[in-house]
Short mmCIF file of C-alpha atoms in Angstrom, two decimals:
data_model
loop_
_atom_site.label_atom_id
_atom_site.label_comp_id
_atom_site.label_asym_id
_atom_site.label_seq_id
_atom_site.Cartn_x
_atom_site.Cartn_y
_atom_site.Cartn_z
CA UNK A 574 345.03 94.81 90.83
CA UNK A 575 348.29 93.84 91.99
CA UNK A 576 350.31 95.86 89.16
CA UNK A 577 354.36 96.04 90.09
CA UNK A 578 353.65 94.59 93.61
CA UNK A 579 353.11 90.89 92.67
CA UNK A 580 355.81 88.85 93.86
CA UNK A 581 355.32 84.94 94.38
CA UNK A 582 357.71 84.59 97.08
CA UNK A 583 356.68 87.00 99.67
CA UNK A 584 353.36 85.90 101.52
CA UNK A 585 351.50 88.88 101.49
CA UNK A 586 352.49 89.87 97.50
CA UNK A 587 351.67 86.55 96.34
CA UNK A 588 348.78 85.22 93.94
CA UNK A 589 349.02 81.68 94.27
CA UNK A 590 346.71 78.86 92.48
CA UNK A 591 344.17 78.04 95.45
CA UNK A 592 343.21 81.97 95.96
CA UNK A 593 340.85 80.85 93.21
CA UNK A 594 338.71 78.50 95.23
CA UNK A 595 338.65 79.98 98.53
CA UNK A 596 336.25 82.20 100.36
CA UNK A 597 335.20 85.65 98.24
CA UNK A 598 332.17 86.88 100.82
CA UNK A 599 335.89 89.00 101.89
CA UNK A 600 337.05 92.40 100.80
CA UNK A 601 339.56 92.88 99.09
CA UNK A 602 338.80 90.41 96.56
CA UNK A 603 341.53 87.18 96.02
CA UNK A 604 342.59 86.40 92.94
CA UNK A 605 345.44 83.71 91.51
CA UNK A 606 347.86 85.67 89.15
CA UNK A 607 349.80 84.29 86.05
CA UNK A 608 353.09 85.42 84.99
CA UNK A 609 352.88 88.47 82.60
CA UNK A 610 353.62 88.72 78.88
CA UNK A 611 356.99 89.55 79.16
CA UNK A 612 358.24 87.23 76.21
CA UNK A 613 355.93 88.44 73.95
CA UNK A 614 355.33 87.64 70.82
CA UNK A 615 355.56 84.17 72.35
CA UNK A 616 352.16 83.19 73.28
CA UNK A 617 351.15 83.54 77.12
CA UNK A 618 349.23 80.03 77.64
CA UNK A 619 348.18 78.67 80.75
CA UNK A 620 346.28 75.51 81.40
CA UNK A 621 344.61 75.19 84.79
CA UNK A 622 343.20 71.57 85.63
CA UNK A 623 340.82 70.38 88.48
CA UNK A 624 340.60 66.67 88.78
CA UNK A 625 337.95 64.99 91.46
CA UNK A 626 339.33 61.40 91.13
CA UNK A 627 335.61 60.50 90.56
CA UNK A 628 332.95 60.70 88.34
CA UNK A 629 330.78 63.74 88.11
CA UNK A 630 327.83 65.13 86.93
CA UNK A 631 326.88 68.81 86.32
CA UNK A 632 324.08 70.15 87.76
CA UNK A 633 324.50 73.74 86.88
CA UNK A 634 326.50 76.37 84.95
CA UNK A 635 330.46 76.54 85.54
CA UNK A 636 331.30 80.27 86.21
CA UNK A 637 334.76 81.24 85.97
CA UNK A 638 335.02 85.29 87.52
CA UNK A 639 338.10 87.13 86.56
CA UNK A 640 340.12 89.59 88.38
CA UNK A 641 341.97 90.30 85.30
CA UNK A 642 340.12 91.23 82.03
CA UNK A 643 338.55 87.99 80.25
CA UNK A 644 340.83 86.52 77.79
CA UNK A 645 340.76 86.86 73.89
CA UNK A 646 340.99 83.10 73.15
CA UNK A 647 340.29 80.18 75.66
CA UNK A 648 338.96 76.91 75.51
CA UNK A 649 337.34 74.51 78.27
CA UNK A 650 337.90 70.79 77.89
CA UNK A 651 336.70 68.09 79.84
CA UNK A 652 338.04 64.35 80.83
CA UNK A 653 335.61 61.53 81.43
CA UNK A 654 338.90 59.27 82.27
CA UNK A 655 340.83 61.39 84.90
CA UNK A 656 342.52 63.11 82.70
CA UNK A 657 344.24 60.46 79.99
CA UNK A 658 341.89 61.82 77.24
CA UNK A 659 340.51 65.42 76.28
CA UNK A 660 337.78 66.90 74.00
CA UNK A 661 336.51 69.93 74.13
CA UNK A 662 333.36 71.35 75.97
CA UNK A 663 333.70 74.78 74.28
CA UNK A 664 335.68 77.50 72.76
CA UNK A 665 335.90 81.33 73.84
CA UNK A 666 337.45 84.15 71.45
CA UNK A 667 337.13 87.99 70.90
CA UNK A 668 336.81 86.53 66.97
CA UNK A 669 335.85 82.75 66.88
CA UNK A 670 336.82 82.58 63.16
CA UNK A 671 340.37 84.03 63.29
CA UNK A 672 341.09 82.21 66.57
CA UNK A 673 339.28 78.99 65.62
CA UNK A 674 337.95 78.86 62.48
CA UNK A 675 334.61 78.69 63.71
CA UNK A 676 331.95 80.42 63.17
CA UNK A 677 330.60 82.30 66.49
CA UNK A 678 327.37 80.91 67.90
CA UNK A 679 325.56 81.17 71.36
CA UNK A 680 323.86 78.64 74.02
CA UNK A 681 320.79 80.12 72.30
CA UNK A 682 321.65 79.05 68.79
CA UNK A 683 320.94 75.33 69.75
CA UNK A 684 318.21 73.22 69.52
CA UNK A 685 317.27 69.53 71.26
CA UNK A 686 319.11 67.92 68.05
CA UNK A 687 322.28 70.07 68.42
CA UNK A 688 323.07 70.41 71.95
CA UNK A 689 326.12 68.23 72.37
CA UNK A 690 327.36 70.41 69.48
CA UNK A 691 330.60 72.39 70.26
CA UNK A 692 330.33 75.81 69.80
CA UNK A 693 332.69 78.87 69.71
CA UNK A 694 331.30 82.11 71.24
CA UNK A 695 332.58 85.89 71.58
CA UNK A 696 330.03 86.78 73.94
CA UNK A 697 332.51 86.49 77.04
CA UNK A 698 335.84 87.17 75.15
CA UNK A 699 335.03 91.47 75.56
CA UNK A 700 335.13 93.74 77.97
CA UNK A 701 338.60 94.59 79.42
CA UNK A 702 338.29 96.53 82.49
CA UNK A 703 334.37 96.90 82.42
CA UNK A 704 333.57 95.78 86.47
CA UNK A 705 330.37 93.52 85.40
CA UNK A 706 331.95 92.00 82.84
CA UNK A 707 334.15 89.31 84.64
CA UNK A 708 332.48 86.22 84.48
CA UNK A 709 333.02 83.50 81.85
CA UNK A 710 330.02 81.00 81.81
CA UNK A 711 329.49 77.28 80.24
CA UNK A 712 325.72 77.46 80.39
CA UNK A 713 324.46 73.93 81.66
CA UNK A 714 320.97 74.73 82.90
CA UNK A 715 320.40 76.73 79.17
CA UNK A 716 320.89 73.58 77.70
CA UNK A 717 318.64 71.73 80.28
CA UNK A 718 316.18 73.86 79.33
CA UNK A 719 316.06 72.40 75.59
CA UNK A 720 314.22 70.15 77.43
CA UNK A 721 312.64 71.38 80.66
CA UNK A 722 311.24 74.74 79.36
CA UNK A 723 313.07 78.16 80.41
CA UNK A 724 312.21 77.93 84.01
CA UNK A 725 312.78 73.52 84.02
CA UNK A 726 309.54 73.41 85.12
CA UNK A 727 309.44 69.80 83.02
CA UNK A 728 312.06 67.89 84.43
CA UNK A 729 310.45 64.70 83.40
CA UNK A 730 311.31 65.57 79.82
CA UNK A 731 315.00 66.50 80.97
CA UNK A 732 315.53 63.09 82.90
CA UNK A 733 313.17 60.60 80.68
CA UNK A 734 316.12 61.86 77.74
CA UNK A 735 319.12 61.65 80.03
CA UNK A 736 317.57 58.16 81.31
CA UNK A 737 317.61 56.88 77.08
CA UNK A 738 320.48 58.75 75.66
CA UNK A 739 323.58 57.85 76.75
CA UNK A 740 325.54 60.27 74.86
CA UNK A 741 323.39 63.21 76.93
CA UNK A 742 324.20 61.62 80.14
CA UNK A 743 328.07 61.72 79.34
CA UNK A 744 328.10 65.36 78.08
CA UNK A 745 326.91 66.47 81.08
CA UNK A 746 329.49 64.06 83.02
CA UNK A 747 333.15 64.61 83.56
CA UNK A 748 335.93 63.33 85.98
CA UNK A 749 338.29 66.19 85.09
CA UNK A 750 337.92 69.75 84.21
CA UNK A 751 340.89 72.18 82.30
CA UNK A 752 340.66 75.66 81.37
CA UNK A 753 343.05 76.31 78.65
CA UNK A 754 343.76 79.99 78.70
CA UNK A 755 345.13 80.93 75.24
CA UNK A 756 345.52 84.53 74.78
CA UNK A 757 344.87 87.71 77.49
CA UNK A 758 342.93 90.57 77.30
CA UNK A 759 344.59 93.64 75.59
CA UNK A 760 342.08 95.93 75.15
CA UNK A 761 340.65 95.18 71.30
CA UNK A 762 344.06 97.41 70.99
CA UNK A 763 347.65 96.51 69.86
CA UNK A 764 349.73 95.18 71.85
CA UNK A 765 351.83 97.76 73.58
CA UNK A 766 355.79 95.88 73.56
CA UNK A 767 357.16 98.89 76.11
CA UNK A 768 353.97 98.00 78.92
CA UNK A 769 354.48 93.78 78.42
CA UNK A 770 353.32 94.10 82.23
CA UNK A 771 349.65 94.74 81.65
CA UNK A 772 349.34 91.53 79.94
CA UNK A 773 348.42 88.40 82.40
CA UNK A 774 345.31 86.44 83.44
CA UNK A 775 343.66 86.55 87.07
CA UNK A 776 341.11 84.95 88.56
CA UNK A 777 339.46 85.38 91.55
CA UNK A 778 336.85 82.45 91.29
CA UNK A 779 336.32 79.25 89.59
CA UNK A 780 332.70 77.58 90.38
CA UNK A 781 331.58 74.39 89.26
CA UNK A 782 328.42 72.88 90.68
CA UNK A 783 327.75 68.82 90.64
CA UNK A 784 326.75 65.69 91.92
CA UNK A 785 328.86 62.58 92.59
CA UNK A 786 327.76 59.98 89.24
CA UNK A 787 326.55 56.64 91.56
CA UNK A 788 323.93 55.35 88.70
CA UNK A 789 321.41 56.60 90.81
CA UNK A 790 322.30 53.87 93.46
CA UNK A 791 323.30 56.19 96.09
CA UNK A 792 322.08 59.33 97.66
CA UNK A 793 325.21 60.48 99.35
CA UNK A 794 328.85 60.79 98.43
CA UNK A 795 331.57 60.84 100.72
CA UNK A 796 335.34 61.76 101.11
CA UNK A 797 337.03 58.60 102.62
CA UNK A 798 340.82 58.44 102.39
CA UNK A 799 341.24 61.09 100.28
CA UNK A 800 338.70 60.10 97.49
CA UNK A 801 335.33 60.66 97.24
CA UNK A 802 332.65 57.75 96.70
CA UNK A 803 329.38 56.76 96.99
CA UNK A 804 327.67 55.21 99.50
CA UNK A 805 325.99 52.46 97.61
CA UNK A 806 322.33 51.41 98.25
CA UNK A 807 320.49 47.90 96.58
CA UNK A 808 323.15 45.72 96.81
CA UNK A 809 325.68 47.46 94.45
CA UNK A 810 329.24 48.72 95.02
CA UNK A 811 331.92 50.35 93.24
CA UNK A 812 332.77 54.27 93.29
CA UNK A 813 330.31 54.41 90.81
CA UNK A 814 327.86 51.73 92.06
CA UNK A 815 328.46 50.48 88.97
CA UNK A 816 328.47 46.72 89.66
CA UNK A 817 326.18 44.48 91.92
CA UNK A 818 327.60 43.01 95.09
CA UNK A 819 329.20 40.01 95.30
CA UNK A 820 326.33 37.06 95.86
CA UNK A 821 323.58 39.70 94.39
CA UNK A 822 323.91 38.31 90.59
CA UNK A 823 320.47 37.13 90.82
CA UNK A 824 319.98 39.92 88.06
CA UNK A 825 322.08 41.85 86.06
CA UNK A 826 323.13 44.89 86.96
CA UNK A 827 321.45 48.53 85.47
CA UNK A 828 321.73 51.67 85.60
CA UNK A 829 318.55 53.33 87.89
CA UNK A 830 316.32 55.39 86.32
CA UNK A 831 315.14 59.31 87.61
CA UNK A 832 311.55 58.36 86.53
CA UNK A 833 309.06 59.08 88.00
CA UNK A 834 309.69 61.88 89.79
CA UNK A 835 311.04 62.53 92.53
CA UNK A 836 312.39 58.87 94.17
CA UNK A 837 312.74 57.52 90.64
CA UNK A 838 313.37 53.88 90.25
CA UNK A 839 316.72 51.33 91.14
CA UNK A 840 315.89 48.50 87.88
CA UNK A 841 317.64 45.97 89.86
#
């Protein structure tokens, strides 16, 4: 850690915002540094956003790894329309009922009925210098597995549900991401007023895994002029494929289907 030689505007001293998606296979490690708690007992929140200007779907756990220890209180949130609306995916504290008024649950606490539930969990809200305890997880294939099995050796079962429940198929979708970081680490200890310094957040990675949402009319997305879209296959178009071509209204447009396994189906 940095500790009194962080300093924004020199070069080699600074911890800027895309140190957290670059390279890590490097040693030493980089990390993008917040300001510290130095008007404490003012609350030290940062929100950090990543926007893809396109519709996306999950297709494994997001992993934040910190540099810093994990904060006390954080919430993820997702968009589904770049970023004019929020809800939230799920909430992070040391003590989900003082910070939340939730009571603290797990990924394993759900079933099939209550997966799109929103949970609160301490399990990554401890730990504040332990070395293997720097990740922060939102467990997407744990909640695949509801319906796959614990290895998603069924992925029929997974896709036949996302194919019929629309509601499924969006909580796994999002256009924008935001990390909402709420309170830092301090040790499980009071907060020590003459050390202010010690208090910040730092990350060294953020990793989300997807695919570009084309309605299963596409099987490649590209970036073209600074967006990414798909390259639409049977006659429909749109970033999304979400609309036939024009002169292809012969039938109404649908949504293709992942069954069966593994080409699936276009319904059009």
């Amino acid at each position: 850690m940095c500790n009194n030689e962080c300093d924004a505007t020199t070069e080699e001293l600074a911890h800027p915002p895309e140190l957290m998606f670059d390279f890590e296979g490097r040693n030493p490690t980089t990390f993008w540094q917040s300001t510290s708690w130095k008007k404490y007992p003012k609350p030290l929140q940062v929100n950090i956003t990543l926007s893809w200007n396109k519709t996306i779907e999950l297709t494994d756990d997001i992993v934040l790894t910190f540099e810093s220890g994990r904060p006390e209180q954080m919430v993820l949130e997702k968009s589904l329309d770049y970023g004019r609306t929020w809800t939230p995916y799920q909430f992070y504290a040391t003590d989900c009922l003082d910070a939340f008024t939730m009571e603290p649950k797990t990924v394993n606490d759900l079933t099939q009925r209550t997966l799109l539930d929103i949970i609160c969990t301490e399990d990554y809200s401890r730990g504040y210098v332990w070395k293997n305890d720097k990740t922060v997880r939102f467990e997407i294939k744990d909640r695949f597995a509801l319906f796959a099995g614990p290895r998603l050796h069924n992925m029929a079962s997974l896709y036949g549900q996302l194919d019929t429940t629309k509601n499924l198929r969006d909580f796994f979708t999002i256009t924008d991401l935001r990390i909402r970081l709420l309170k830092p680490a301090t040790g499980a200890t009071m907060v020590d007023e003459n050390n202010l310094s010690r208090y910040f957040y730092a990350i060294s990675d953020i990793k989300v895994q997807g695919r570009c949402k084309c309605n299963l009319h596409a099987n490649s997305c590209v970036f073209d002029k600074g967006k990414l879209g798909c390259e639409c296959e049977h006659n429909t178009t749109g970033p999304d494929c979400s609309r036939c071509k024009r002169h292809y209204h012969g039938r109404a447009w649908s949504v293709g289907s992942y069954l069966p396994i593994p080409k699936g189906t276009a319904n059009i």
